[in-house]
Coordinates of C-alpha atoms in Angstrom, one line a residue:
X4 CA -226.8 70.7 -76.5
X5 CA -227.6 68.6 -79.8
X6 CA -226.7 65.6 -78.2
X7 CA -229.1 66.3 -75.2
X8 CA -231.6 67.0 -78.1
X9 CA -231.0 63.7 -79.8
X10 CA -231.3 61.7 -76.4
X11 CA -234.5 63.2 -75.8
X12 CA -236.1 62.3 -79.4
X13 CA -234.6 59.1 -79.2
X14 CA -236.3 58.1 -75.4
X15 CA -239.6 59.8 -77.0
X16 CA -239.7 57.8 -80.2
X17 CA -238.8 54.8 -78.0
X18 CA -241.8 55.1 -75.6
X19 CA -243.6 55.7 -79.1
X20 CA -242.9 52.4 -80.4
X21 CA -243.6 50.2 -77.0
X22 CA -246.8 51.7 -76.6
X23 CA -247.5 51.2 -80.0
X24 CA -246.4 47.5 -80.0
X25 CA -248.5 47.3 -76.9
X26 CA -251.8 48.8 -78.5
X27 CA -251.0 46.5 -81.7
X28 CA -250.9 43.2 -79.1
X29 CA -254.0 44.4 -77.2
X30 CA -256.3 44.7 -80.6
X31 CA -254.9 41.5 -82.1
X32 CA -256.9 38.1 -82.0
X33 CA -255.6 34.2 -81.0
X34 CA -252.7 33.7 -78.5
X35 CA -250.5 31.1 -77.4
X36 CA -251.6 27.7 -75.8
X37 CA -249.1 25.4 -73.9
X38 CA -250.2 22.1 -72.4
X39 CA -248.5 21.0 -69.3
X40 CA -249.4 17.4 -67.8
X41 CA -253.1 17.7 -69.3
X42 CA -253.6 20.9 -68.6
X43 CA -254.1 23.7 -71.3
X44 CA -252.8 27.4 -70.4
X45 CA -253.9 29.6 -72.9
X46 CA -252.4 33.4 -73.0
X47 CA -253.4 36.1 -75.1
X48 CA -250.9 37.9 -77.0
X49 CA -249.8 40.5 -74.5
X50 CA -249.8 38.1 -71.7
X51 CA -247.2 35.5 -73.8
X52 CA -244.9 37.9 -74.3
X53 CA -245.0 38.9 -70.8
X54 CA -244.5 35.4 -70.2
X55 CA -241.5 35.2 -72.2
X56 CA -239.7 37.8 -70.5
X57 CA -240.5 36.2 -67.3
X58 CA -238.8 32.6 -68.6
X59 CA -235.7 34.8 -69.9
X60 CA -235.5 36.6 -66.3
X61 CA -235.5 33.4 -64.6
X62 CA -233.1 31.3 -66.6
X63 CA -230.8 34.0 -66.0
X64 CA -231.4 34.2 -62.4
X65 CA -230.8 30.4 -62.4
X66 CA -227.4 30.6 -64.7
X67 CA -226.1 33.2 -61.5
X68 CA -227.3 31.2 -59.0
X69 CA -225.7 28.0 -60.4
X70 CA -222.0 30.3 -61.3
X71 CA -222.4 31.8 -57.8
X72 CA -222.6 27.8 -56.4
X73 CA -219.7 26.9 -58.5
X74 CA -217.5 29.7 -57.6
X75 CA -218.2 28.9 -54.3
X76 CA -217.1 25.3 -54.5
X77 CA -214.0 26.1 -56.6
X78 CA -213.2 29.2 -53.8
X79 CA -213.5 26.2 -51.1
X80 CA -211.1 24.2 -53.1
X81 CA -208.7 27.0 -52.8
X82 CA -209.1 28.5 -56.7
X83 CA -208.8 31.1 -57.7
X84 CA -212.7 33.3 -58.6
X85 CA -214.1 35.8 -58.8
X86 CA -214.8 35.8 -54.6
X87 CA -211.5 35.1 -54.1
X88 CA -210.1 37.7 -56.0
X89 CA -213.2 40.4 -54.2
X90 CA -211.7 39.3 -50.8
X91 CA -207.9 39.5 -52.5
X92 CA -208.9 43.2 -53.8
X93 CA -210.7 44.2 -50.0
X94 CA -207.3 43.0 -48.5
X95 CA -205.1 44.8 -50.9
X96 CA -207.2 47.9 -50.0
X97 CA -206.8 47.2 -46.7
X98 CA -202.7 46.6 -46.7
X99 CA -202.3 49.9 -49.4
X100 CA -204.4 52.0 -46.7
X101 CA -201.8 50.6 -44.0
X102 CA -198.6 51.3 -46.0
X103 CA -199.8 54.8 -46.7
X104 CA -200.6 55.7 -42.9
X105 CA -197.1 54.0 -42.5
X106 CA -195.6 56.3 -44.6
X107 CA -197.4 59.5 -43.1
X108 CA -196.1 58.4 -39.8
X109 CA -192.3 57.7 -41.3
X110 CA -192.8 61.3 -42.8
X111 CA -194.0 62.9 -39.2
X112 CA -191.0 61.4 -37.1
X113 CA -193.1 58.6 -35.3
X114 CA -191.1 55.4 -36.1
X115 CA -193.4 53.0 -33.6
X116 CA -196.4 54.0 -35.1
X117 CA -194.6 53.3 -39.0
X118 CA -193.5 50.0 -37.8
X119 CA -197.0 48.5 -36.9
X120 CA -198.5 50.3 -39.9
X121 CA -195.5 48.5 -41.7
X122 CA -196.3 45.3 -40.1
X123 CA -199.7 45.5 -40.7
X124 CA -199.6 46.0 -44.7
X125 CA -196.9 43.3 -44.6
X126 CA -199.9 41.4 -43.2
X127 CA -202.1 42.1 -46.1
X128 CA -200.0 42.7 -48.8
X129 CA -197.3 40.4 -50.6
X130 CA -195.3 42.8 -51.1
X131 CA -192.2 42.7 -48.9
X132 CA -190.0 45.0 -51.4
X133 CA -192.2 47.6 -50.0
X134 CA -192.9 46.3 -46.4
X135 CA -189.8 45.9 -45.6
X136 CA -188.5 48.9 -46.8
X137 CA -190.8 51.0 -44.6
X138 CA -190.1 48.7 -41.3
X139 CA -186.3 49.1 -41.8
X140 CA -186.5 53.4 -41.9
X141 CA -189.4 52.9 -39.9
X142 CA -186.9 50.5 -37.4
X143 CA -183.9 53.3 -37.9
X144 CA -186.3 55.9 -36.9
X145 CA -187.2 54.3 -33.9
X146 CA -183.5 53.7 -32.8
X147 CA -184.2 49.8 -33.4
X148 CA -180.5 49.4 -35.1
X149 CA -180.9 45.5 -34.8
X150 CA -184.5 44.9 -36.5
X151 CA -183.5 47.7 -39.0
X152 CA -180.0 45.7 -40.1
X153 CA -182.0 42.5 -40.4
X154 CA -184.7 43.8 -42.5
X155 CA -182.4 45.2 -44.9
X156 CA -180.7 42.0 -45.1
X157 CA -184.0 40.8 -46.6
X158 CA -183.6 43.5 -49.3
X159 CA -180.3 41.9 -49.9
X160 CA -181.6 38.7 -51.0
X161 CA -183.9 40.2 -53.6
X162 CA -182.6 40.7 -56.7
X163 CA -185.1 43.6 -57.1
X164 CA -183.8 45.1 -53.5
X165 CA -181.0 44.1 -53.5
X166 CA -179.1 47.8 -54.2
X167 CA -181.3 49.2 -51.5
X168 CA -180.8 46.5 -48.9
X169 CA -176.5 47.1 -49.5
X170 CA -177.2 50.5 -49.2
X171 CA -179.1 50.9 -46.2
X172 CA -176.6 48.4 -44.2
X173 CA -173.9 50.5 -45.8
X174 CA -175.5 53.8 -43.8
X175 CA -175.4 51.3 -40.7
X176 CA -171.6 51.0 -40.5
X177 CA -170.8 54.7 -41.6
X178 CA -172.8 55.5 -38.8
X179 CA -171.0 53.1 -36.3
X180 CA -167.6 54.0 -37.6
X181 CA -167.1 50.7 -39.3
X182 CA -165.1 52.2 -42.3
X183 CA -163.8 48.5 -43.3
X184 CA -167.3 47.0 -44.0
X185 CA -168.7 50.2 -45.4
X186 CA -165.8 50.6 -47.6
X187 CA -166.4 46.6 -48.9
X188 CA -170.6 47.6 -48.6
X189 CA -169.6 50.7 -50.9
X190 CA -167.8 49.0 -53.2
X191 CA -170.7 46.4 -54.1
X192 CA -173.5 49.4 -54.0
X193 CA -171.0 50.8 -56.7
X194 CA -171.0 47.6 -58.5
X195 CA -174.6 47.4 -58.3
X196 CA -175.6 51.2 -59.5
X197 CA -172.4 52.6 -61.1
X198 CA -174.4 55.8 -61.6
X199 CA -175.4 56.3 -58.3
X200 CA -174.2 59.3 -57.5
X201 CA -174.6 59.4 -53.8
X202 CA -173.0 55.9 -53.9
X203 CA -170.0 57.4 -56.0
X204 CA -169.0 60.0 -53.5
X205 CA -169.2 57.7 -50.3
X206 CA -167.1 55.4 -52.0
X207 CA -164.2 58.1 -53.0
X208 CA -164.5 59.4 -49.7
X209 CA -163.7 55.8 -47.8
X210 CA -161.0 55.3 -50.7
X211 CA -159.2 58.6 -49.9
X212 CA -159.4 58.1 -46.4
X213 CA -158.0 54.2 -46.8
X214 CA -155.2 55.7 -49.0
X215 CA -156.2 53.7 -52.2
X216 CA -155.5 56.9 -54.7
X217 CA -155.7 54.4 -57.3
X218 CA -159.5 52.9 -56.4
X219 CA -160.3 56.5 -55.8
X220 CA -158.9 57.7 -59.4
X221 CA -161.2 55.0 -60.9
X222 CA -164.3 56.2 -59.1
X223 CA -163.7 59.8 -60.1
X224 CA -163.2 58.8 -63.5
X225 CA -166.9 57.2 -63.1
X226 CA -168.0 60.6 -61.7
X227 CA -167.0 62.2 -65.2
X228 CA -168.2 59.2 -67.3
X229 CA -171.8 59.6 -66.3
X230 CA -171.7 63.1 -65.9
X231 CA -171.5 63.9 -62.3
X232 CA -168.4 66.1 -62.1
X233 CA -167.5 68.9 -64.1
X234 CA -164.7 68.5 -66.4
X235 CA -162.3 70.6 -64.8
X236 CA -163.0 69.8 -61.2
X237 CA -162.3 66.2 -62.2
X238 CA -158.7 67.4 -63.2
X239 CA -158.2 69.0 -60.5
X240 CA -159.0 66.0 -58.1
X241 CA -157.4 63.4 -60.3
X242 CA -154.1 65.5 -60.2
X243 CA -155.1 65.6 -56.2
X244 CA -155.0 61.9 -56.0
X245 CA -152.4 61.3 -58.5
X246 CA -149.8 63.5 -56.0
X247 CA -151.2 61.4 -53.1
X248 CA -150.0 58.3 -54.6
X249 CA -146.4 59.9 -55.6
X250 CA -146.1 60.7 -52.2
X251 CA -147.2 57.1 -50.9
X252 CA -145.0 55.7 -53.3
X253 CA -142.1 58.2 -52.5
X254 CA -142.2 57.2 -48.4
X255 CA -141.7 53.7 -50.5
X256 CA -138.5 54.5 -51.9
X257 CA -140.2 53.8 -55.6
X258 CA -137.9 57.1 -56.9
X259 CA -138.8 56.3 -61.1
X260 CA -142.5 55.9 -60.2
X261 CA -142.8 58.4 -57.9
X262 CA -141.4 61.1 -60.3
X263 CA -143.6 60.1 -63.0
X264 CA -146.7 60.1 -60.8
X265 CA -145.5 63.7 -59.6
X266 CA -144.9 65.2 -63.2
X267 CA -148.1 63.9 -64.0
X268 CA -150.4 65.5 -61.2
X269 CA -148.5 68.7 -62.2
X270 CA -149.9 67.7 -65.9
X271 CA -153.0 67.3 -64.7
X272 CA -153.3 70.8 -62.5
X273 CA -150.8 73.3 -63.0
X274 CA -152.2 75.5 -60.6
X275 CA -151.6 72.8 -57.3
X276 CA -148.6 73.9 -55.4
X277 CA -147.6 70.9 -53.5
X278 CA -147.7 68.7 -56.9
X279 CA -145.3 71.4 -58.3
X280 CA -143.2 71.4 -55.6
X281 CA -142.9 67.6 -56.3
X282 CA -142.6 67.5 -60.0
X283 CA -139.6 70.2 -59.5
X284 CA -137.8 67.8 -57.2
X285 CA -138.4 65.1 -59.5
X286 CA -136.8 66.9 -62.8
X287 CA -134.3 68.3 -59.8
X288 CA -133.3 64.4 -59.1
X289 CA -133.4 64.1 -63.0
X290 CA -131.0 66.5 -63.3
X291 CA -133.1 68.6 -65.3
X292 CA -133.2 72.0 -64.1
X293 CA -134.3 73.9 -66.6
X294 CA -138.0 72.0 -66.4
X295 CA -137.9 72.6 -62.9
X296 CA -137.2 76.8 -63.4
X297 CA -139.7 76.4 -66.1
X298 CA -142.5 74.6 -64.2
X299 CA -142.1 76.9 -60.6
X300 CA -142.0 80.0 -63.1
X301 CA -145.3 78.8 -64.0
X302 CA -146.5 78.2 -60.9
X303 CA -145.5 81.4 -59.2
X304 CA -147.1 83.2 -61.5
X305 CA -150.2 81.9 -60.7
X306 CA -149.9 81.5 -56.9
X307 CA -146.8 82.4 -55.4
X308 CA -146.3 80.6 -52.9
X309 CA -143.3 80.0 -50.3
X310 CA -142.8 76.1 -51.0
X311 CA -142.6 77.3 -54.6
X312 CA -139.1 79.4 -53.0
X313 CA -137.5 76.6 -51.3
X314 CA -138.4 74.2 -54.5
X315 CA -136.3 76.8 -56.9
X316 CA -134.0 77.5 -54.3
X317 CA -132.7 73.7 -53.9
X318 CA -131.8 73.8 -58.0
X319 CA -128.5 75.2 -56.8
X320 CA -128.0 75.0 -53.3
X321 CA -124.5 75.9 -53.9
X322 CA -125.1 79.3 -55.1
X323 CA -123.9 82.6 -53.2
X324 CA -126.6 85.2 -52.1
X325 CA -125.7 87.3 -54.7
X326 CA -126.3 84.8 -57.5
X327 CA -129.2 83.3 -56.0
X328 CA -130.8 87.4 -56.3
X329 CA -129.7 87.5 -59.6
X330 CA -131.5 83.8 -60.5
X331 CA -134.3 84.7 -59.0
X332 CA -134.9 87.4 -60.7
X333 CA -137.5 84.7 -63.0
X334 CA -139.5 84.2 -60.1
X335 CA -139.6 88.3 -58.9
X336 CA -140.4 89.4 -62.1
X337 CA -143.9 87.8 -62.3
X338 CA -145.9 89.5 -59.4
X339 CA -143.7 91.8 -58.5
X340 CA -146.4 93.5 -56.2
X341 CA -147.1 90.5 -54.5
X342 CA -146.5 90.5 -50.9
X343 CA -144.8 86.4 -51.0
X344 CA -142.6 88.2 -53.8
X345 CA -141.7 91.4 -52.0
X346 CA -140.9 89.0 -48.4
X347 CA -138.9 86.8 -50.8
X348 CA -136.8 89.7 -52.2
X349 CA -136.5 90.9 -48.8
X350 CA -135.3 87.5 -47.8
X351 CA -132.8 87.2 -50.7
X352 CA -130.8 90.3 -49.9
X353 CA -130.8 90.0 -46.4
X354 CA -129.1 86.9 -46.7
X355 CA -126.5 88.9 -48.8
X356 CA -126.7 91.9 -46.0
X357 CA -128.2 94.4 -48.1
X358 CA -130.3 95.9 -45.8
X359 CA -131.5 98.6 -47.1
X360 CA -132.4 96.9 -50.6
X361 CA -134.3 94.4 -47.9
X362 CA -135.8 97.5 -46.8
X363 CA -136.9 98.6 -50.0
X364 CA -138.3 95.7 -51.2
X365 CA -140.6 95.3 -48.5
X366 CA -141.9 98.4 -48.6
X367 CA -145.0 99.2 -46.7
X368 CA -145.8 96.1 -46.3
X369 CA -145.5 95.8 -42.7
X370 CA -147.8 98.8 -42.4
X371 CA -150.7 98.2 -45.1
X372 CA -150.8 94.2 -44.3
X373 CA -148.4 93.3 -41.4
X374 CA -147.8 89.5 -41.3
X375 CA -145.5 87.2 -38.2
X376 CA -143.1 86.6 -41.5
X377 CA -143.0 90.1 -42.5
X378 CA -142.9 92.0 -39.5
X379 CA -140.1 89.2 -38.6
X380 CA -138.0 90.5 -41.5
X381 CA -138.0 94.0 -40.6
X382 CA -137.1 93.5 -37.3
X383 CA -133.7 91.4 -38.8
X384 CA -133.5 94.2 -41.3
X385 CA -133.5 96.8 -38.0
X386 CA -130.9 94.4 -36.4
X387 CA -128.7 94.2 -39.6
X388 CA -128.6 97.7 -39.7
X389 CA -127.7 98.4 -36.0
X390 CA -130.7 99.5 -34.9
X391 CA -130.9 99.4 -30.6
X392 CA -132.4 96.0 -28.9
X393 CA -134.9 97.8 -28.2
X394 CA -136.8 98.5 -31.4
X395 CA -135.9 94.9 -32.4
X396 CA -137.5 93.8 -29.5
X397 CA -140.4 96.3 -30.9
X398 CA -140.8 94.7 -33.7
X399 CA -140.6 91.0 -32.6
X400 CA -143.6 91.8 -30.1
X401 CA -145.6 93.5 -32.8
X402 CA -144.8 89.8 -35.2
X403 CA -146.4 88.0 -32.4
X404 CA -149.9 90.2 -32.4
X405 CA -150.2 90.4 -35.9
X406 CA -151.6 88.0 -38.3
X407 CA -149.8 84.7 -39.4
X408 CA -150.3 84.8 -42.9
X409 CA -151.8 82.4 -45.4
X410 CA -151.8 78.8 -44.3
X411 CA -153.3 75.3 -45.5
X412 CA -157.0 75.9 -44.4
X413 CA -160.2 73.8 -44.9
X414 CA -162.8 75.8 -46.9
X415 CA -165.5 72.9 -45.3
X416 CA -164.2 73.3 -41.3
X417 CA -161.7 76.2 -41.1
X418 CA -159.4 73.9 -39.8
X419 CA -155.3 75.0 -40.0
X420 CA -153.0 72.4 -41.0
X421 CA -149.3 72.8 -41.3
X422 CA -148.9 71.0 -44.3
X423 CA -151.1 70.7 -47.3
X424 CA -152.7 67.2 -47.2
X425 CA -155.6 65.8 -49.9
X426 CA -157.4 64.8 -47.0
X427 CA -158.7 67.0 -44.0
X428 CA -157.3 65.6 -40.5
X429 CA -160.5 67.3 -38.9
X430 CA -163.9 67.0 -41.0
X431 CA -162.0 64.5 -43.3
X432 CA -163.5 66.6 -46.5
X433 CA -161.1 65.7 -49.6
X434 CA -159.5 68.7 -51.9
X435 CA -160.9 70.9 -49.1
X436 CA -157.1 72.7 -48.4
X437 CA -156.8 76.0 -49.7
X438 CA -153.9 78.1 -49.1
X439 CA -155.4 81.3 -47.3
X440 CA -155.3 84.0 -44.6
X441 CA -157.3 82.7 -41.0
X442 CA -159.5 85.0 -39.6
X443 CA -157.9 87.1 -36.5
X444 CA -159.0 86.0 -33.6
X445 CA -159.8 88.2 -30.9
X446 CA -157.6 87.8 -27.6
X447 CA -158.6 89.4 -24.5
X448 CA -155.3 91.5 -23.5
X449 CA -154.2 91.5 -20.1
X450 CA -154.6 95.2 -18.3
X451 CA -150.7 95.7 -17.7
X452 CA -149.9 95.7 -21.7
X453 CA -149.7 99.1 -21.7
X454 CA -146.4 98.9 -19.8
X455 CA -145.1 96.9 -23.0
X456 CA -143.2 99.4 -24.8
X457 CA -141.5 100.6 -22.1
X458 CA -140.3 97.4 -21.8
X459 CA -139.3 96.0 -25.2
X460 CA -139.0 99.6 -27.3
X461 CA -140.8 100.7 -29.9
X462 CA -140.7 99.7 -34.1
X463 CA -138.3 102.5 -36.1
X464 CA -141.5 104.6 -36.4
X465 CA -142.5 104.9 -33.1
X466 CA -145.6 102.8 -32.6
X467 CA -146.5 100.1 -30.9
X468 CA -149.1 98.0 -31.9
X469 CA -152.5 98.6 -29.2
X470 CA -152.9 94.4 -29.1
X471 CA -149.4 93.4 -28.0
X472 CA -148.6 90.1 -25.4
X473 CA -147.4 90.2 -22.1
X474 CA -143.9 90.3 -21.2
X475 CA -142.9 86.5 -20.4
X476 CA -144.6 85.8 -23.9
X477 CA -142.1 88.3 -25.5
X478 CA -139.1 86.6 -23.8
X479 CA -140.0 83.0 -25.2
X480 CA -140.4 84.6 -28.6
X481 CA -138.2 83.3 -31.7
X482 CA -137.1 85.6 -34.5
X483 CA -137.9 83.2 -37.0
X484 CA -140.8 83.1 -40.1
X485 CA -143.8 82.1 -38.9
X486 CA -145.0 78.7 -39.5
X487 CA -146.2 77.5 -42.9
X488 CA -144.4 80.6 -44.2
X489 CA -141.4 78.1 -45.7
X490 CA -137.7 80.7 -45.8
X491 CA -136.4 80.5 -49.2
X492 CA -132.6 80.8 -47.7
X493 CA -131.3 78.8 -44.4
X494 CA -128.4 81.2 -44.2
X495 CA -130.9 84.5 -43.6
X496 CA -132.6 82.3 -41.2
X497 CA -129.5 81.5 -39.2
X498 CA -128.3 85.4 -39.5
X499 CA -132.1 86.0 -37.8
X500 CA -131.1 83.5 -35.6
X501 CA -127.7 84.9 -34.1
X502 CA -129.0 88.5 -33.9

């Protein structure tokens, strides 16, 4: 508001003063008088310093005229001016306005359209870091794989593009299944942008699946270093790929190595069952049992687990059943109420015919979570106690309806493996295996099962399952653990066997 105020004084005290100046010129006497050639020009005193301004506006308007000539001249010799750089600003406009429709049409899914927008900036613009860029997503888009590889190949040989050019040709081969030349494109990108973190994880990926644990242990390590993978995940996947190359090594003969590469993935993650299972067969071969009863007692109690059996089982192979209870007593003690520890215990004194202490350990197990391996034992316990063929035969048909236990399962696909692998064999995820149960799935029963248990008996309580196979499916059946379910004594296996 005071500045308004103050602009008005100002343009009123200004039209003061001209008009004053004007009156002043108009009242005063004399003038000026310029001779030109012999002719006099006299002017008064308002009428020179009209004049005056007149010669000012004209030498000006001479000085443009005579800049605007020279520019001209210079702008034909190929200069640079001031018109070349107004036609150098109209073309820029003219390419930016043509990248940015490009991009809109990138953005909406039509690639044809991008690439003439693309080709058209490229036209106006020197600025191929950008144009090309566009016309090789705008090329991929389009399904154009040919023009889109060799525009990225531009990108390569800028310094500037050079990361994005690698990159994009890296996508290329991924897509084509070309894992040798996107494993080598990888490696480069990674050398380019060590912190790219999309460039980290396609690079441990293609190591994994080529089987070079040790590339891949350096690329994790680059994950942690610039803060890309939790602390503890990256222990977990170093001890992952540190058991991967024991076992490489191991199918190599390398014994020294490969038990120090096993006791160190156990170092590294306690809580991984097959590097256990290793680094107990390594102190085993060491002749150092005591680390190996010490390291599967750790284990067990965090996950018992059946390999985790067999492992502490082979310390002393030479044991009789009724030892082998009494030393496994370190492993039944932690999670007693486990149901891998109450199958074990049922295991263990079957194989030193103690039925009903087989009995009892299992408990209601085969009732409140019946499993192929569970309901297997009760059907040898039934058979060890003299139970008719009949209710064996119960039982075996009930161990081939019910659920097969935990297994090696991918948390990414759902995919069942019977060993534990770092790798997946279906979606190729890596540290994807988890030992878990698979959901049932639902079988369409024939009509005729409800002849079943007048064919094969019935269980010691009298029921028979509602979901049970048909008959030829019961005759092909094994009494044997189910698979993945790893026995912790081959002579209760064989007893299941002869029965």
């Amino acid at each position: 508001m005071l500045w308004s105020l103050i602009k008005i004084v100002l343009f009123v005290a200004a039209v003061a003063l001209l008009a004053l100046g004007a009156g002043y010129l108009l009242e005063s006497q004399g003038g000026v008088q310029i001779t030109v050639m012999g002719s006099e020009f006299t002017f008064s005193p308002i009428q020179s310093v009209i004049a005056v301004v007149v010669f000012v506006v004209a030498v000006w308007i001479m000085l443009k005229l005579l800049s605007l000539l020279l520019a001209t001249w210079k702008f034909l010799n190929g200069d640079e001016t001031a018109l070349s750089r107004y036609f150098d600003r109209n073309r820029e406009r003219k390419g930016f306005e043509a990248l940015s429709e490009g991009m809109m049409a990138l953005a909406s899914g039509e690639g044809r359209l991008a690439m003439a927008k693309a080709a058209k900036a490229d036209k106006y613009l020197n600025k191929p870091a950008l144009t090309n860029l566009l016309t090789a997503q705008a090329a991929e888009l389009a399904g154009d794989k040919h023009k889109a590889e060799e525009t990225y190949k531009k990108l390569v040989a800028n310094d500037a593009t050079r990361f994005v050019g690698v990159r994009g040709i890296l996508k290329q081969k991924l897509a084509d299944g070309d894992t040798e030349t996107a494993l080598q494109l990888a490696e480069r990108a990674f050398a380019l942008k060590p912190k790219h973190e999309e460039t980290q994880d396609v690079l441990l990926r293609l190591q994994a699946q080529k089987e070079d644990w040790s590339g891949a242990r350096q690329t994790l390590s680059a994950k942690l270093k610039h803060g890309h993978l939790p602390r503890d995940v990256h222990r977990r996947r170093d001890a992952v790929l540190a058991l991967s190359e024991a076992r490489d090594i191991m199918a190599g003969d390398a014994t020294i190595e490969t038990q120090e590469k096993a006791i160190e993935a156990n170092k590294l993650s306690p809580d991984l069952i097959p590097a256990a299972v290793m680094a107990a067969q390594s102190y085993i071969e060491k002749n150092k049992p005591r680390l190996a009863t010490r390291l599967l007692k750790k284990a067990w109690e965090t996950h018992p687990h059946p390999d985790l059996a067999a492992a502490f089982a082979a310390i002393e192979p030479e044991e009789t059943p009724a030892q082998r209870i009494k030393r496994f007593s370190v492993l039944t003690r932690a999670n007693p109420t486990d149901s891998e520890t109450q199958m074990l215990l049922a295991e263990l004194h079957i194989a030193n015919e103690d039925f009903p202490q087989a009995r009892r350990s299992l408990g209601d197990l085969v009732e409140k979570d019946p499993t192929a391996r569970s309901v297997t034992l009760m059907a040898a316990i039934e058979r060890g106690e003299g139970a008719d063929d009949a209710v064996v035969r119960g039982w075996l048909a009930r161990a081939l309806s019910v659920s097969r236990g935990p297994q090696w399962i991918c948390d990414n696909c759902q995919h069942i493996h019977a060993d534990w692998a770092p790798i997946c064999e279906n979606c190729e995820s890596f540290d994807t295996l988890a030992w878990k149960r698979p959901p049932m799935s639902e079988v369409a029963m024939p009509v005729g099962v409800q002849m079943l248990p007048l064919i094969v008996g019935a269980p010691t309580d009298n029921t028979v399952p509602d979901d049970l196979p048909d008959e030829e499916t019961i005759e092909d059946a094994e009494l044997l653990p189910a698979e993945g379910s790893g026995g912790t004594d081959p002579q209760a296996s064989e007893e299941v066997k002869a029965s």
